[in-house]
């Protein structure tokens, strides 16, 4: 029997710098239709040292890029080992941790996809924000495209309260190119710092 869906592990570490979100799902995109089945998902909080290293990298420009990339790549690797209960994996989608970003200009994420690829021997997709900028986008937010797949043929406004909050506007008769999406300001990153 031919396999129609592929098994993907998604990794996300947001602006809140609080942990790594892992989601294992079977999915496919065909003719603008997204089909998916979530197999498992969980968030793994970072320890104090990892939070401090990320914070110092962003706000105090400590550590070299290579050190940060390797450090977080190994942290991700340990978390993936805890999370995965299967070796039946076709792809890993790794957002990484954003340490610097300026709309339409540049975006830098860390987490060494090479370390992850070497361990799991499957393709690792990464640098979504850089690719978006190369193709004329802002580099953030990334949610509007997913919102379009989920809510196309509807008039919908969504708000994603991540580390940085953002809005997507999907129109019922709109194409993928008609999506409106933009950041609205700090979300969980300031709430986490306050708490």
Coordinates of C-alpha atoms in Angstrom, one line a residue:
X1 CA 0.0 0.0 0.0
X2 CA 1.4 3.4 -1.0
X3 CA 2.0 5.8 1.9
X4 CA 0.1 9.1 1.3
X5 CA 1.1 11.0 4.4
X6 CA 4.7 11.6 5.6
X7 CA 5.7 11.6 9.3
X8 CA 7.3 14.9 10.3
X9 CA 8.7 16.2 13.6
X10 CA 8.2 19.9 14.1
X11 CA 10.4 21.8 16.5
X12 CA 9.7 25.4 17.7
X13 CA 11.5 27.6 20.3
X14 CA 9.9 30.9 20.5
X15 CA 10.7 34.4 21.6
X16 CA 9.7 33.6 25.1
X17 CA 12.8 31.4 25.4
X18 CA 11.0 29.1 27.8
X19 CA 11.3 25.7 26.1
X20 CA 11.1 23.6 23.0
X21 CA 7.7 22.6 21.5
X22 CA 7.7 19.2 19.7
X23 CA 5.0 17.9 17.5
X24 CA 5.0 14.6 15.6
X25 CA 2.4 14.5 12.9
X26 CA 1.5 12.7 9.7
X27 CA 0.8 15.3 7.0
X28 CA 0.6 16.1 3.3
X29 CA -0.1 19.2 1.3
X30 CA -1.6 18.6 -2.1
X31 CA -3.4 21.1 -4.4
X32 CA -3.5 23.7 -1.6
X33 CA -5.1 21.2 0.8
X34 CA -3.4 20.4 4.1
X35 CA -4.1 17.0 5.7
X36 CA -2.6 16.2 9.0
X37 CA -2.9 13.9 12.0
X38 CA -1.1 14.8 15.2
X39 CA 0.5 11.7 16.7
X40 CA 2.1 13.4 19.8
X41 CA 3.0 16.8 21.1
X42 CA 4.7 18.2 24.1
X43 CA 6.7 21.2 25.5
X44 CA 10.0 20.7 27.2
X45 CA 11.0 23.6 29.5
X46 CA 14.6 24.8 29.2
X47 CA 16.8 24.5 32.4
X48 CA 18.0 27.8 33.9
X49 CA 21.5 27.6 32.3
X50 CA 19.9 27.3 28.8
X51 CA 17.5 30.2 29.4
X52 CA 20.4 32.3 30.6
X53 CA 22.6 31.5 27.6
X54 CA 19.8 32.4 25.2
X55 CA 18.9 35.6 27.1
X56 CA 22.6 36.7 27.3
X57 CA 23.0 35.9 23.6
X58 CA 20.1 38.1 22.6
X59 CA 20.4 41.0 25.0
X60 CA 24.1 41.1 25.8
X61 CA 25.6 39.7 22.6
X62 CA 27.6 37.1 24.5
X63 CA 28.9 34.0 22.9
X64 CA 29.9 33.3 19.3
X65 CA 27.4 32.1 16.8
X66 CA 29.1 28.7 16.5
X67 CA 29.1 28.2 20.2
X68 CA 25.4 29.0 20.5
X69 CA 24.4 27.0 17.4
X70 CA 26.2 23.9 18.8
X71 CA 25.0 24.4 22.3
X72 CA 21.4 24.6 21.4
X73 CA 21.7 21.9 18.7
X74 CA 22.8 19.5 21.5
X75 CA 20.0 20.7 23.8
X76 CA 17.5 20.0 21.0
X77 CA 19.0 16.6 20.4
X78 CA 18.6 15.6 24.0
X79 CA 14.9 16.8 24.0
X80 CA 14.1 15.0 20.7
X81 CA 15.6 11.8 22.2
X82 CA 13.2 12.1 25.2
X83 CA 10.2 12.9 23.0
X84 CA 10.4 10.5 20.1
X85 CA 9.0 7.0 20.6
X86 CA 9.4 6.0 16.9
X87 CA 12.1 5.9 14.3
X88 CA 9.6 6.0 11.5
X89 CA 10.4 9.6 10.6
X90 CA 10.5 11.2 7.1
X91 CA 11.4 14.8 8.0
X92 CA 12.4 17.1 10.8
X93 CA 11.2 20.7 10.6
X94 CA 13.4 22.9 12.9
X95 CA 12.6 26.5 13.4
X96 CA 15.4 27.0 15.9
X97 CA 15.7 29.9 18.4
X98 CA 15.6 33.4 17.0
X99 CA 18.5 35.5 18.4
X100 CA 18.3 38.5 16.1
X101 CA 15.7 39.7 13.6
X102 CA 15.0 42.8 11.5
X103 CA 11.9 42.7 9.2
X104 CA 12.8 42.3 5.5
X105 CA 16.6 42.6 6.3
X106 CA 17.8 39.5 8.2
X107 CA 16.8 36.8 10.7
X108 CA 19.2 34.6 12.7
X109 CA 18.1 31.3 14.3
X110 CA 20.3 28.9 16.2
X111 CA 20.1 25.1 16.9
X112 CA 22.5 23.4 14.5
X113 CA 20.3 21.4 12.0
X114 CA 23.5 19.6 11.1
X115 CA 23.8 18.0 14.5
X116 CA 20.2 16.8 14.3
X117 CA 20.5 15.6 10.7
X118 CA 23.7 13.6 11.6
X119 CA 21.9 11.9 14.5
X120 CA 18.6 11.0 12.8
X121 CA 19.7 10.6 9.2
X122 CA 16.5 12.3 7.8
X123 CA 16.2 15.7 6.0
X124 CA 16.1 18.7 8.4
X125 CA 14.3 21.7 7.0
X126 CA 15.3 25.0 8.6
X127 CA 15.9 28.8 8.0
X128 CA 12.2 29.5 7.3
X129 CA 12.6 33.2 8.2
X130 CA 15.7 33.7 5.9
X131 CA 13.9 32.0 3.1
X132 CA 10.8 34.2 3.6
X133 CA 13.0 37.3 3.4
X134 CA 14.8 36.1 0.3
X135 CA 11.4 35.7 -1.3
X136 CA 10.2 39.2 -0.5
X137 CA 8.6 38.6 2.9
X138 CA 9.2 40.1 6.3
X139 CA 10.6 36.9 7.8
X140 CA 7.9 37.1 10.5
X141 CA 5.3 36.2 11.3
X142 CA 5.2 32.7 9.8
X143 CA 1.7 31.8 11.0
X144 CA -0.4 33.4 8.2
X145 CA 0.5 30.7 5.7
X146 CA -0.6 27.9 8.1
X147 CA -3.8 29.9 8.9
X148 CA -4.5 30.1 5.2
X149 CA -4.2 26.3 4.8
X150 CA -6.5 25.9 7.8
X151 CA -9.1 28.6 7.1
X152 CA -9.1 29.2 3.4
X153 CA -12.6 29.7 1.9
X154 CA -13.6 31.5 5.2
X155 CA -13.5 35.1 6.4
X156 CA -11.3 34.7 9.4
X157 CA -9.0 36.8 11.6
X158 CA -6.7 34.9 13.9
X159 CA -4.4 36.1 16.7
X160 CA -1.4 34.1 17.7
X161 CA -0.1 35.1 21.1
X162 CA 3.4 33.8 21.0
X163 CA 6.5 35.4 22.3
X164 CA 5.6 38.2 19.8
X165 CA 1.8 38.4 19.0
X166 CA 0.7 38.5 15.4
X167 CA -2.5 38.7 13.4
X168 CA -3.6 36.9 10.2
X169 CA -6.5 38.0 8.0
X170 CA -7.9 35.4 5.6
X171 CA -10.6 36.3 3.1
X172 CA -13.1 33.8 1.8
X173 CA -12.4 34.5 -1.8
X174 CA -8.7 35.2 -1.3
X175 CA -5.7 33.4 -2.8
X176 CA -2.6 32.5 -0.9
X177 CA -1.1 35.7 -2.0
X178 CA -3.9 37.8 -0.5
X179 CA -3.1 36.8 3.1
X180 CA -2.5 39.8 5.4
X181 CA -0.3 39.1 8.4
X182 CA 1.7 41.2 10.7
X183 CA 3.2 41.4 14.2
X184 CA 1.2 43.4 16.8
X185 CA 3.8 43.7 19.5
X186 CA 5.2 41.7 22.5
X187 CA 3.1 38.8 23.8
X188 CA 4.3 36.0 26.0
X189 CA 7.9 37.1 26.1
X190 CA 7.0 40.1 28.3
X191 CA 4.4 38.1 30.3
X192 CA 7.0 35.4 31.0
X193 CA 9.6 38.0 32.1
X194 CA 7.0 39.7 34.4
X195 CA 5.9 36.4 36.0

